[in-house]
């Protein structure tokens, strides 16, 4: 049985004090609940502080991005080794904002995933279609292409350790959520793609989160879908009460 995984992507928000307070409130609100995996993804500059605050808690801390390079002359970049060194366990890779604003290709995303794994970080790989792609019936094809490129040359053992976040671009930060049925359908498609590329046990092991305007009102129904193993939450993860409500809506699947 897979545990649900609720992740909070803080994006480029908060000040150091606010970030510390938010991390503390989340940690206190969770008490020692062990039935759901919870992770937070603060901006780079707050990571060390938040890792220290949450050191003896169950909450995972991860970065929102990382370099595909090991080290060297890459001004402004942060390596997987650095993230691991300060206590991060996870990293979001290929978020749609990285793909569109920063022009990250599936090839770059593939290199980042490999580098994350080499450094013992658990990647959350984001995939998802735009509104236009959905309107023209291309959702499955787009997701298949993103997965093929991003997972190139990864073994089934490596893929088993991944979390995939299905985040329809049209639902991110728009208040427009995929319906539970729409999301569940694409999650089933993603699992099928993994089954075809690897095998059934890999497809069953990988956790697939839904992301895109998840909030405390819609989380429970989304998380109740058979193929949905968690949520990647943006806006609502900045408010401790909303985020904790989403976590408490996470149910376990048989
Ligand atoms: P949102 O963002 O919850 O604010 O829509 C989700 C994400 O971008 O990961």
Coordinates of N, CA and C and ligand atoms in Angstrom, one line a residue:
X1 N 0.8 -1.2 0.0 CA 0.0 0.0 0.0 C 0.9 1.3 0.0
X2 N 0.6 2.2 -0.9 CA 1.4 3.4 -1.0 C 0.9 4.4 -0.1
X3 N 1.8 5.2 0.6 CA 1.4 6.3 1.3 C 1.1 7.5 0.4
X4 N 0.1 8.3 0.7 CA 0.0 9.5 -0.1 C 1.1 10.5 0.2
X5 N 1.5 11.3 -0.8 CA 2.6 12.2 -0.6 C 2.1 13.6 -0.9
X6 N 2.0 14.5 0.1 CA 1.5 15.8 -0.1 C 2.8 16.8 0.0
X7 N 3.0 17.5 -1.1 CA 4.2 18.4 -1.2 C 3.7 19.8 -1.4
X8 N 4.4 20.7 -0.7 CA 4.1 22.1 -0.8 C 5.2 22.8 -1.6
X9 N 4.9 23.4 -2.7 CA 5.9 24.1 -3.6 C 5.7 25.6 -3.3
X10 N 6.6 26.1 -2.5 CA 6.5 27.6 -2.1 C 6.8 28.5 -3.2
X11 N 7.4 28.1 -4.3 CA 7.8 28.9 -5.4 C 8.6 30.1 -4.9
X12 N 8.6 31.3 -5.5 CA 9.4 32.4 -5.1 C 8.6 33.3 -4.2
X13 N 8.4 32.8 -3.0 CA 7.6 33.5 -2.0 C 8.2 33.5 -0.6
X14 N 7.7 34.4 0.2 CA 8.0 34.5 1.7 C 9.4 35.2 1.9
X15 N 9.5 35.7 3.2 CA 10.8 36.2 3.7 C 11.3 35.1 4.6
X16 N 12.6 35.2 5.0 CA 13.1 34.2 5.9 C 12.3 33.9 7.1
X17 N 11.9 35.0 7.8 CA 11.1 34.8 9.0 C 9.8 34.1 8.8
X18 N 9.1 34.5 7.7 CA 7.8 33.9 7.3 C 8.0 32.5 6.9
X19 N 9.1 32.2 6.3 CA 9.4 30.8 5.9 C 9.6 29.9 7.1
X20 N 10.4 30.4 8.0 CA 10.6 29.7 9.3 C 9.3 29.4 10.0
X21 N 8.5 30.5 10.1 CA 7.2 30.3 10.8 C 6.3 29.3 10.2
X22 N 6.3 29.4 8.8 CA 5.4 28.4 8.1 C 5.9 27.0 8.3
X23 N 7.2 26.8 8.3 CA 7.7 25.4 8.5 C 7.4 24.9 9.9
X24 N 7.5 25.8 10.9 CA 7.3 25.4 12.3 C 5.8 25.1 12.4
X25 N 4.9 25.9 11.9 CA 3.5 25.7 12.0 C 3.1 24.4 11.4
X26 N 3.7 24.1 10.2 CA 3.3 22.8 9.5 C 3.8 21.6 10.4
X27 N 5.0 21.7 10.9 CA 5.5 20.7 11.7 C 4.7 20.4 13.0
X28 N 4.3 21.5 13.7 CA 3.5 21.4 14.9 C 2.2 20.8 14.6
X29 N 1.6 21.3 13.4 CA 0.2 20.9 13.1 C 0.2 19.4 12.7
X30 N 1.3 18.9 12.2 CA 1.3 17.4 11.8 C 1.5 16.5 13.0
X31 N 1.9 17.1 14.1 CA 2.3 16.3 15.3 C 3.1 15.1 14.8
X32 N 2.8 13.9 15.2 CA 3.7 12.8 14.8 C 2.9 11.9 13.8
X33 N 2.0 12.5 13.0 CA 1.3 11.7 12.0 C 2.2 11.1 11.0
X34 N 2.0 9.8 10.9 CA 2.9 9.0 10.0 C 2.2 8.4 8.9
X35 N 0.9 8.7 8.7 CA 0.2 8.0 7.7 C 0.3 8.6 6.3
X36 N 0.8 9.8 6.3 CA 0.9 10.5 5.0 C 2.4 11.1 4.9
X37 N 3.0 11.0 3.8 CA 4.3 11.7 3.6 C 4.1 13.2 3.3
X38 N 4.8 14.0 3.9 CA 4.7 15.5 3.7 C 6.0 16.0 3.4
X39 N 6.1 16.9 2.4 CA 7.3 17.6 2.0 C 7.1 19.0 1.7
X40 N 8.1 19.8 2.0 CA 8.0 21.3 1.6 C 9.2 21.7 0.8
X41 N 8.9 22.6 -0.1 CA 9.9 23.0 -1.1 C 10.1 24.5 -1.1
X42 N 10.9 25.0 -0.1 CA 11.1 26.4 0.0 C 12.1 26.9 -1.1
X43 N 12.2 28.2 -1.2 CA 13.3 28.8 -2.1 C 14.7 28.3 -1.6
X44 N 15.6 28.3 -2.6 CA 17.0 27.8 -2.2 C 17.6 28.5 -1.0
X45 N 17.4 29.8 -0.9 CA 18.2 30.5 0.2 C 17.6 30.2 1.6
X46 N 16.4 29.6 1.7 CA 15.9 29.3 3.0 C 16.1 27.8 3.3
X47 N 16.6 27.1 2.4 CA 16.6 25.6 2.6 C 17.4 25.2 3.8
X48 N 18.6 25.7 4.0 CA 19.4 25.3 5.1 C 18.7 25.5 6.5
X49 N 18.1 26.7 6.6 CA 17.4 27.0 7.9 C 16.2 26.1 8.1
X50 N 15.5 25.8 7.0 CA 14.3 25.0 7.1 C 14.7 23.5 7.4
X51 N 15.8 23.1 6.7 CA 16.3 21.7 7.0 C 16.6 21.6 8.5
X52 N 17.3 22.6 9.1 CA 17.7 22.6 10.5 C 16.4 22.5 11.4
X53 N 15.5 23.4 11.1 CA 14.2 23.4 11.9 C 13.5 22.1 11.9
X54 N 13.5 21.4 10.7 CA 12.7 20.2 10.6 C 13.5 18.9 10.7
X55 N 14.8 19.1 11.2 CA 15.7 18.0 11.2 C 15.2 16.7 11.9
X56 N 14.5 16.9 13.1 CA 14.0 15.7 13.8 C 12.5 15.5 13.6
X57 N 12.0 16.0 12.5 CA 10.6 15.8 12.2 C 10.4 14.8 11.0
X58 N 9.1 14.5 10.7 CA 8.9 13.6 9.6 C 8.8 14.4 8.3
X59 N 8.9 15.7 8.3 CA 8.6 16.4 7.1 C 9.9 16.5 6.2
X60 N 9.7 16.1 4.9 CA 10.8 16.1 4.0 C 11.0 17.6 3.5
X61 N 12.3 17.9 3.3 CA 12.6 19.2 2.7 C 13.3 19.0 1.4
X62 N 12.8 19.8 0.4 CA 13.4 19.6 -0.9 C 13.5 21.0 -1.7
X63 N 14.3 21.0 -2.8 CA 14.4 22.2 -3.6 C 13.5 22.2 -4.8
X64 N 13.3 23.4 -5.3 CA 12.3 23.5 -6.4 C 12.9 23.2 -7.8
X65 N 14.3 23.1 -7.8 CA 15.0 22.9 -9.0 C 16.5 22.6 -8.6
X66 N 17.3 22.1 -9.6 CA 18.7 22.0 -9.3 C 19.4 22.0 -10.7
X67 N 20.8 22.0 -10.6 CA 21.5 22.0 -11.8 C 21.7 20.5 -12.3
X68 N 21.9 20.4 -13.6 CA 22.2 19.0 -14.0 C 23.7 18.8 -13.9
X69 N 24.5 19.8 -13.7 CA 25.9 19.7 -13.6 C 26.4 19.3 -12.2
X70 N 27.6 18.7 -12.2 CA 28.1 18.2 -10.9 C 28.7 19.4 -10.1
X71 N 29.6 20.2 -10.7 CA 30.2 21.3 -10.0 C 31.0 22.1 -11.1
X72 N 31.5 23.3 -10.7 CA 32.3 24.0 -11.6 C 31.8 25.4 -12.0
X73 N 32.2 25.8 -13.2 CA 31.9 27.2 -13.6 C 30.5 27.3 -14.2
X74 N 29.5 27.3 -13.3 CA 28.1 27.4 -13.7 C 27.5 28.5 -12.8
X75 N 27.8 29.7 -13.0 CA 27.5 30.8 -12.2 C 26.0 30.8 -11.9
X76 N 25.6 30.9 -10.6 CA 24.2 31.0 -10.2 C 23.5 29.7 -10.0
X77 N 24.2 28.6 -10.3 CA 23.6 27.3 -10.2 C 23.8 26.6 -8.9
X78 N 22.9 25.6 -8.5 CA 23.0 24.9 -7.3 C 23.0 23.4 -7.6
X79 N 24.0 22.6 -7.1 CA 24.1 21.2 -7.5 C 23.3 20.3 -6.5
X80 N 23.1 19.1 -7.0 CA 22.5 18.1 -6.2 C 23.3 17.8 -5.0
X81 N 24.6 17.8 -5.1 CA 25.5 17.5 -4.0 C 25.3 18.5 -2.9
X82 N 25.2 19.8 -3.3 CA 25.0 20.9 -2.3 C 23.7 20.7 -1.6
X83 N 22.6 20.3 -2.3 CA 21.3 20.1 -1.7 C 21.3 19.0 -0.7
X84 N 22.0 17.9 -1.1 CA 22.1 16.7 -0.2 C 22.9 17.1 1.1
X85 N 23.9 17.9 0.8 CA 24.8 18.2 1.9 C 24.2 19.0 3.0
X86 N 23.2 19.9 2.7 CA 22.5 20.7 3.7 C 21.3 20.0 4.3
X87 N 21.0 18.8 3.8 CA 19.9 18.0 4.4 C 18.7 17.8 3.6
X88 N 18.7 18.3 2.3 CA 17.5 18.0 1.5 C 17.4 16.6 1.1
X89 N 16.2 16.1 0.9 CA 16.0 14.7 0.5 C 15.3 14.6 -0.9
X90 N 14.7 15.7 -1.3 CA 13.8 15.7 -2.5 C 14.2 16.9 -3.4
X91 N 13.7 16.8 -4.6 CA 13.9 18.0 -5.5 C 12.8 17.9 -6.6
X92 N 12.1 19.0 -6.9 CA 11.2 19.1 -7.9 C 11.9 19.3 -9.2
X93 N 11.6 18.5 -10.3 CA 12.3 18.7 -11.5 C 11.3 18.8 -12.7
X94 N 11.5 19.8 -13.6 CA 10.7 19.9 -14.7 C 9.3 20.5 -14.5
X95 N 9.2 21.4 -13.4 CA 8.0 22.1 -13.2 C 7.6 22.9 -14.5
X96 N 6.3 23.0 -14.7 CA 6.0 23.7 -16.0 C 6.5 25.1 -16.1
X97 N 6.7 25.8 -14.9 CA 7.3 27.1 -15.0 C 8.7 27.1 -15.4
X98 N 9.4 26.0 -15.0 CA 10.8 25.8 -15.5 C 10.8 25.5 -17.0
X99 N 9.8 24.7 -17.4 CA 9.8 24.3 -18.8 C 9.5 25.5 -19.7
X100 N 8.5 26.3 -19.3 CA 8.0 27.4 -20.2 C 8.9 28.6 -20.0
X101 N 9.1 29.1 -18.8 CA 9.8 30.4 -18.6 C 11.3 30.2 -18.8
X102 N 11.8 29.1 -18.3 CA 13.3 28.9 -18.4 C 13.7 27.9 -19.5
X103 N 12.7 27.6 -20.3 CA 13.0 26.8 -21.5 C 13.7 25.4 -21.3
X104 N 13.3 24.8 -20.2 CA 13.9 23.5 -19.9 C 13.3 22.4 -20.8
X105 N 14.2 21.7 -21.5 CA 13.7 20.6 -22.4 C 13.6 19.3 -21.6
X106 N 13.0 18.3 -22.2 CA 13.0 16.9 -21.6 C 14.4 16.4 -21.5
X107 N 15.3 16.8 -22.4 CA 16.7 16.3 -22.3 C 17.4 16.9 -21.0
X108 N 17.1 18.2 -20.8 CA 17.7 18.8 -19.6 C 17.1 18.1 -18.3
X109 N 15.8 18.0 -18.4 CA 15.1 17.4 -17.2 C 15.6 16.0 -16.9
X110 N 15.9 15.2 -18.0 CA 16.4 13.9 -17.9 C 17.8 13.9 -17.2
X111 N 18.6 14.9 -17.6 CA 20.0 15.0 -17.0 C 19.8 15.4 -15.5
X112 N 18.9 16.2 -15.2 CA 18.7 16.7 -13.8 C 18.2 15.5 -13.0
X113 N 17.3 14.7 -13.5 CA 16.9 13.5 -12.7 C 18.0 12.6 -12.4
X114 N 18.9 12.4 -13.4 CA 20.0 11.5 -13.2 C 20.9 12.0 -12.2
X115 N 21.2 13.3 -12.2 CA 22.1 13.9 -11.3 C 21.4 13.9 -9.9
X116 N 20.2 14.1 -9.8 CA 19.5 14.0 -8.5 C 19.6 12.6 -7.9
X117 N 19.4 11.6 -8.7 CA 19.5 10.2 -8.2 C 20.9 9.9 -7.8
X118 N 21.9 10.4 -8.6 CA 23.3 10.1 -8.2 C 23.6 10.7 -6.8
X119 N 22.9 11.8 -6.5 CA 23.2 12.4 -5.2 C 22.2 12.0 -4.1
X120 N 21.5 10.9 -4.4 CA 20.6 10.4 -3.4 C 19.4 11.3 -3.1
X121 N 19.0 12.1 -4.0 CA 17.8 12.9 -3.9 C 16.6 12.2 -4.6
X122 N 15.4 12.3 -4.0 CA 14.2 11.8 -4.7 C 13.6 12.8 -5.5
X123 N 13.5 12.6 -6.8 CA 12.9 13.7 -7.7 C 11.4 13.6 -7.7
X124 N 10.8 14.7 -7.8 CA 9.4 14.8 -8.2 C 9.4 15.3 -9.7
X125 N 9.1 14.5 -10.6 CA 9.1 14.9 -12.0 C 7.7 15.4 -12.4
X126 N 7.7 16.7 -12.9 CA 6.4 17.2 -13.3 C 6.1 17.1 -14.8
X127 N 4.9 16.7 -15.1 CA 4.5 16.7 -16.5 C 3.1 17.2 -16.6
X128 N 2.7 17.6 -17.8 CA 1.3 18.1 -17.9 C 1.1 18.9 -19.2
X129 N -0.1 19.0 -19.7 CA -0.4 19.6 -21.0 C -0.9 21.0 -20.8
X130 N -0.8 21.8 -21.9 CA -1.4 23.2 -21.9 C -2.8 23.1 -22.2
X131 N -3.5 24.2 -22.1 CA -4.9 24.3 -22.4 C -5.2 23.9 -23.9
X132 N -4.3 24.5 -24.7 CA -4.4 24.2 -26.2 C -4.2 22.7 -26.5
X133 N -3.3 22.1 -25.8 CA -3.0 20.7 -26.1 C -4.2 19.9 -25.6
X134 N -4.8 20.3 -24.5 CA -6.0 19.5 -24.0 C -7.1 19.7 -25.0
X135 N -7.4 21.0 -25.4 CA -8.5 21.3 -26.3 C -8.3 20.5 -27.6
X136 N -7.1 20.2 -28.0 CA -7.0 19.5 -29.3 C -6.7 18.0 -29.1
X137 N -7.1 17.6 -27.9 CA -7.1 16.1 -27.7 C -5.7 15.5 -27.6
X138 N -4.7 16.4 -27.2 CA -3.3 15.8 -27.3 C -2.7 15.5 -25.9
X139 N -3.6 15.5 -24.9 CA -3.1 15.3 -23.5 C -2.2 14.1 -23.3
X140 N -2.7 12.9 -23.8 CA -2.0 11.7 -23.6 C -0.7 11.7 -24.3
X141 N -0.7 12.2 -25.5 CA 0.5 12.2 -26.4 C 1.5 13.1 -25.8
X142 N 1.1 14.3 -25.2 CA 2.1 15.2 -24.6 C 2.7 14.6 -23.4
X143 N 1.9 14.0 -22.6 CA 2.4 13.4 -21.3 C 3.4 12.2 -21.7
X144 N 3.0 11.5 -22.7 CA 3.8 10.3 -23.1 C 5.2 10.9 -23.6
X145 N 5.2 11.9 -24.4 CA 6.4 12.5 -24.9 C 7.3 13.0 -23.8
X146 N 6.7 13.7 -22.8 CA 7.4 14.3 -21.7 C 8.0 13.1 -20.8
X147 N 7.3 12.1 -20.6 CA 7.8 10.9 -19.8 C 8.9 10.2 -20.6
X148 N 8.7 10.0 -21.9 CA 9.8 9.3 -22.7 C 11.1 10.0 -22.6
X149 N 11.0 11.4 -22.8 CA 12.2 12.2 -22.8 C 12.8 12.3 -21.4
X150 N 12.0 12.5 -20.5 CA 12.5 12.7 -19.1 C 13.1 11.5 -18.4
X151 N 12.6 10.3 -18.9 CA 13.0 9.1 -18.2 C 14.0 8.3 -19.0
X152 N 14.5 8.9 -20.1 CA 15.4 8.1 -21.0 C 16.6 7.5 -20.2
X153 N 16.8 6.2 -20.5 CA 17.9 5.5 -19.9 C 17.8 5.3 -18.4
X154 N 16.7 5.5 -17.8 CA 16.5 5.2 -16.4 C 16.1 3.8 -16.2
X155 N 16.6 3.1 -15.2 CA 16.2 1.7 -14.9 C 14.9 1.7 -14.2
X156 N 14.3 0.5 -14.1 CA 13.0 0.4 -13.4 C 13.2 0.7 -11.9
X157 N 14.3 0.3 -11.4 CA 14.6 0.5 -10.0 C 14.6 2.0 -9.7
X158 N 15.2 2.8 -10.6 CA 15.3 4.2 -10.5 C 13.9 4.8 -10.6
X159 N 13.1 4.3 -11.5 CA 11.8 4.9 -11.7 C 10.9 4.6 -10.5
X160 N 11.1 3.5 -9.9 CA 10.3 3.1 -8.8 C 10.4 4.1 -7.6
X161 N 11.6 4.8 -7.6 CA 11.8 5.7 -6.5 C 11.3 7.1 -6.8
X162 N 10.8 7.3 -8.0 CA 10.4 8.6 -8.4 C 8.9 8.9 -8.0
X163 N 8.7 10.2 -7.9 CA 7.3 10.7 -7.8 C 7.0 11.4 -9.1
X164 N 5.9 11.2 -9.7 CA 5.5 11.9 -10.9 C 4.4 12.9 -10.5
X165 N 4.5 14.1 -10.8 CA 3.4 15.0 -10.6 C 2.7 15.4 -11.9
X166 N 1.4 15.0 -12.0 CA 0.7 15.4 -13.1 C 0.1 16.8 -12.8
X167 N 0.6 17.8 -13.6 CA 0.1 19.2 -13.4 C -0.3 19.8 -14.7
X168 N -1.6 19.7 -15.0 CA -2.1 20.4 -16.2 C -1.7 21.9 -16.1
X169 N -1.1 22.4 -17.1 CA -0.6 23.8 -17.0 C -1.7 24.8 -16.9
X170 N -2.9 24.4 -17.5 CA -4.1 25.3 -17.4 C -4.7 25.4 -16.0
X171 N -4.2 24.5 -15.1 CA -4.8 24.4 -13.8 C -3.9 25.1 -12.7
X172 N -2.6 25.4 -13.2 CA -1.7 25.9 -12.2 C -1.9 27.4 -11.9
X173 N -2.2 27.7 -10.6 CA -2.3 29.1 -10.2 C -3.5 29.8 -10.8
X174 N -4.4 29.0 -11.4 CA -5.5 29.6 -12.1 C -6.8 29.5 -11.4
X175 N -6.9 28.7 -10.4 CA -8.1 28.4 -9.6 C -9.0 27.4 -10.4
X176 N -8.5 27.0 -11.6 CA -9.3 26.0 -12.4 C -8.7 24.6 -12.2
X177 N -9.3 23.8 -11.4 CA -8.8 22.5 -11.1 C -9.3 21.5 -12.1
X178 N -8.5 20.5 -12.4 CA -9.0 19.3 -13.2 C -10.1 18.7 -12.3
X179 N -11.1 18.2 -12.9 CA -12.1 17.4 -12.1 C -11.4 16.1 -11.6
X180 N -11.9 15.6 -10.5 CA -11.3 14.3 -10.1 C -11.3 13.2 -11.2
X181 N -12.3 13.2 -12.0 CA -12.4 12.2 -13.1 C -11.3 12.5 -14.2
X182 N -11.2 13.8 -14.5 CA -10.2 14.2 -15.5 C -8.8 13.8 -15.0
X183 N -8.5 14.2 -13.8 CA -7.2 13.9 -13.2 C -6.9 12.4 -13.1
X184 N -7.9 11.7 -12.6 CA -7.7 10.2 -12.5 C -7.5 9.6 -13.8
X185 N -8.1 10.0 -14.9 CA -8.0 9.5 -16.2 C -6.5 9.7 -16.7
X186 N -6.0 10.9 -16.5 CA -4.6 11.1 -16.9 C -3.6 10.3 -16.1
X187 N -3.9 10.2 -14.8 CA -3.0 9.4 -13.9 C -3.0 8.0 -14.4
X188 N -4.1 7.4 -14.7 CA -4.2 6.0 -15.2 C -3.4 5.9 -16.5
X189 N -3.4 6.9 -17.3 CA -2.7 6.9 -18.6 C -1.2 6.9 -18.3
X190 N -0.8 7.8 -17.3 CA 0.6 7.8 -16.9 C 1.1 6.5 -16.4
X191 N 0.3 5.9 -15.6 CA 0.7 4.5 -15.1 C 0.8 3.5 -16.2
X192 N -0.1 3.6 -17.2 CA 0.0 2.7 -18.3 C 1.3 2.9 -19.1
X193 N 1.6 4.2 -19.3 CA 2.9 4.5 -20.0 C 4.0 3.9 -19.3
X194 N 4.1 4.0 -18.0 CA 5.2 3.4 -17.2 C 5.1 1.9 -17.3
X195 N 3.9 1.3 -17.3 CA 3.8 -0.1 -17.4 C 4.4 -0.6 -18.7
X196 N 4.1 0.1 -19.8 CA 4.6 -0.3 -21.1 C 6.1 -0.1 -21.2
X197 N 6.6 1.0 -20.7 CA 8.0 1.2 -20.8 C 8.8 0.3 -19.9
X198 N 8.2 0.0 -18.7 CA 8.9 -0.8 -17.7 C 8.1 -2.1 -17.5
X199 N 7.4 -2.2 -16.4 CA 6.6 -3.3 -16.1 C 5.5 -3.0 -15.1
X200 N 4.7 -3.9 -14.7 CA 3.6 -3.6 -13.8 C 4.1 -3.2 -12.4
X201 N 5.1 -3.8 -11.9 CA 5.5 -3.5 -10.6 C 6.1 -2.1 -10.5
X202 N 6.8 -1.7 -11.5 CA 7.3 -0.3 -11.6 C 6.1 0.7 -11.6
X203 N 5.1 0.4 -12.5 CA 3.9 1.2 -12.6 C 3.2 1.4 -11.3
X204 N 3.1 0.3 -10.6 CA 2.4 0.3 -9.3 C 3.2 1.0 -8.2
X205 N 4.5 1.0 -8.3 CA 5.3 1.5 -7.2 C 5.4 3.1 -7.3
X206 N 5.4 3.6 -8.5 CA 5.6 5.0 -8.7 C 4.4 5.8 -8.1
X207 N 4.7 6.8 -7.4 CA 3.6 7.6 -6.9 C 3.3 8.8 -7.8
X208 N 2.0 9.0 -8.1 CA 1.6 10.0 -9.0 C 0.8 11.1 -8.3
X209 N 1.3 12.3 -8.2 CA 0.6 13.3 -7.5 C -0.2 14.1 -8.5
X210 N -1.3 14.8 -8.0 CA -2.0 15.7 -8.9 C -1.6 17.1 -8.4
X211 N -1.4 18.1 -9.3 CA -1.1 19.4 -9.0 C -1.8 20.4 -9.9
X212 N -2.3 21.5 -9.3 CA -3.0 22.5 -10.1 C -4.2 23.0 -9.3
X213 N -4.0 24.1 -8.6 CA -5.1 24.7 -7.8 C -5.7 23.8 -6.8
X214 N -4.9 22.9 -6.2 CA -5.4 22.1 -5.1 C -5.6 23.0 -3.9
X215 N -6.7 22.8 -3.2 CA -6.9 23.6 -2.0 C -7.7 22.8 -1.0
X216 N -8.0 23.4 0.1 CA -8.7 22.6 1.2 C -10.1 22.2 0.8
X217 N -10.7 22.8 -0.2 CA -12.1 22.4 -0.6 C -12.1 21.3 -1.6
X218 N -11.1 21.2 -2.4 CA -11.2 20.2 -3.5 C -10.2 19.0 -3.2
X219 N -9.3 19.1 -2.2 CA -8.3 18.1 -2.0 C -8.9 16.7 -1.7
X220 N -9.8 16.6 -0.8 CA -10.3 15.3 -0.4 C -10.8 14.5 -1.5
X221 N -11.6 15.1 -2.4 CA -12.2 14.4 -3.5 C -11.1 13.9 -4.5
X222 N -10.2 14.8 -4.8 CA -9.1 14.5 -5.7 C -8.3 13.3 -5.1
X223 N -7.9 13.5 -3.9 CA -7.1 12.5 -3.2 C -7.8 11.1 -3.0
X224 N -9.1 11.2 -3.1 CA -9.9 9.9 -3.0 C -9.9 9.1 -4.3
X225 N -9.4 9.6 -5.4 CA -9.4 8.9 -6.6 C -8.3 7.8 -6.6
X226 N -8.7 6.7 -7.2 CA -7.8 5.5 -7.1 C -6.4 5.7 -7.6
X227 N -6.2 6.5 -8.6 CA -4.9 6.6 -9.2 C -4.1 7.8 -8.7
X228 N -4.7 8.5 -7.8 CA -4.0 9.7 -7.3 C -3.4 9.4 -5.9
X229 N -2.1 9.6 -5.9 CA -1.3 9.2 -4.7 C -0.7 10.4 -3.9
X230 N -1.3 11.6 -4.2 CA -0.8 12.7 -3.4 C -1.1 14.0 -4.2
X231 N -0.6 15.1 -3.7 CA -0.8 16.4 -4.4 C 0.5 17.2 -4.3
X232 N 0.7 18.0 -5.4 CA 1.8 19.0 -5.4 C 1.0 20.3 -5.3
X233 N 1.2 21.0 -4.2 CA 0.3 22.2 -3.9 C 1.2 23.4 -4.0
X234 N 0.7 24.4 -4.7 CA 1.4 25.7 -4.8 C 0.8 26.7 -3.8
X235 N 0.0 27.6 -4.3 CA -0.6 28.7 -3.5 C -1.1 28.3 -2.1
X236 N -1.9 27.2 -2.1 CA -2.4 26.8 -0.8 C -1.4 26.2 0.2
X237 N -0.2 26.0 -0.2 CA 0.8 25.5 0.7 C 1.5 26.6 1.5
X238 N 1.1 27.9 1.1 CA 1.7 29.0 1.8 C 0.9 29.4 3.1
X239 N -0.2 28.8 3.3 CA -1.1 29.0 4.4 C -1.1 27.7 5.2
X240 N -0.6 27.7 6.5 CA -0.4 26.4 7.2 C -1.8 25.7 7.4
X241 N -2.8 26.5 7.7 CA -4.1 25.8 7.9 C -4.6 25.1 6.6
X242 N -4.5 25.8 5.5 CA -4.9 25.2 4.2 C -4.1 23.9 3.9
X243 N -2.8 24.1 4.1 CA -1.9 23.0 3.8 C -2.2 21.8 4.7
X244 N -2.4 22.0 6.0 CA -2.7 20.9 6.9 C -4.0 20.3 6.6
X245 N -5.0 21.1 6.2 CA -6.3 20.6 5.8 C -6.1 19.6 4.6
X246 N -5.3 20.0 3.7 CA -5.1 19.1 2.5 C -4.4 17.8 2.9
X247 N -3.5 17.9 3.9 CA -2.8 16.7 4.3 C -3.8 15.8 5.0
X248 N -4.7 16.4 5.8 CA -5.7 15.6 6.5 C -6.7 15.0 5.6
X249 N -6.8 15.5 4.4 CA -7.7 14.9 3.4 C -7.1 13.7 2.6
X250 N -5.9 13.5 2.9 CA -5.2 12.4 2.2 C -5.6 11.0 2.8
X251 N -6.1 10.2 1.9 CA -6.6 8.9 2.4 C -5.7 7.8 1.8
X252 N -5.7 6.7 2.4 CA -4.8 5.6 1.9 C -5.5 4.7 0.9
X253 N -4.8 4.3 -0.1 CA -5.4 3.4 -1.1 C -5.1 2.0 -0.8
X254 N -6.0 1.1 -1.1 CA -5.7 -0.3 -0.9 C -4.8 -0.7 -2.1
Ligands
LIG1 P1 -1.0 25.9 -7.6 O1 0.5 25.5 -8.1 O2 -1.4 25.0 -6.5 O3 -0.8 27.3 -7.1 O4 -1.9 25.9 -8.8 C1 0.8 24.1 -8.2 C2 2.2 24.0 -8.7 O5 2.6 24.8 -9.5 O6 3.0 23.1 -8.3

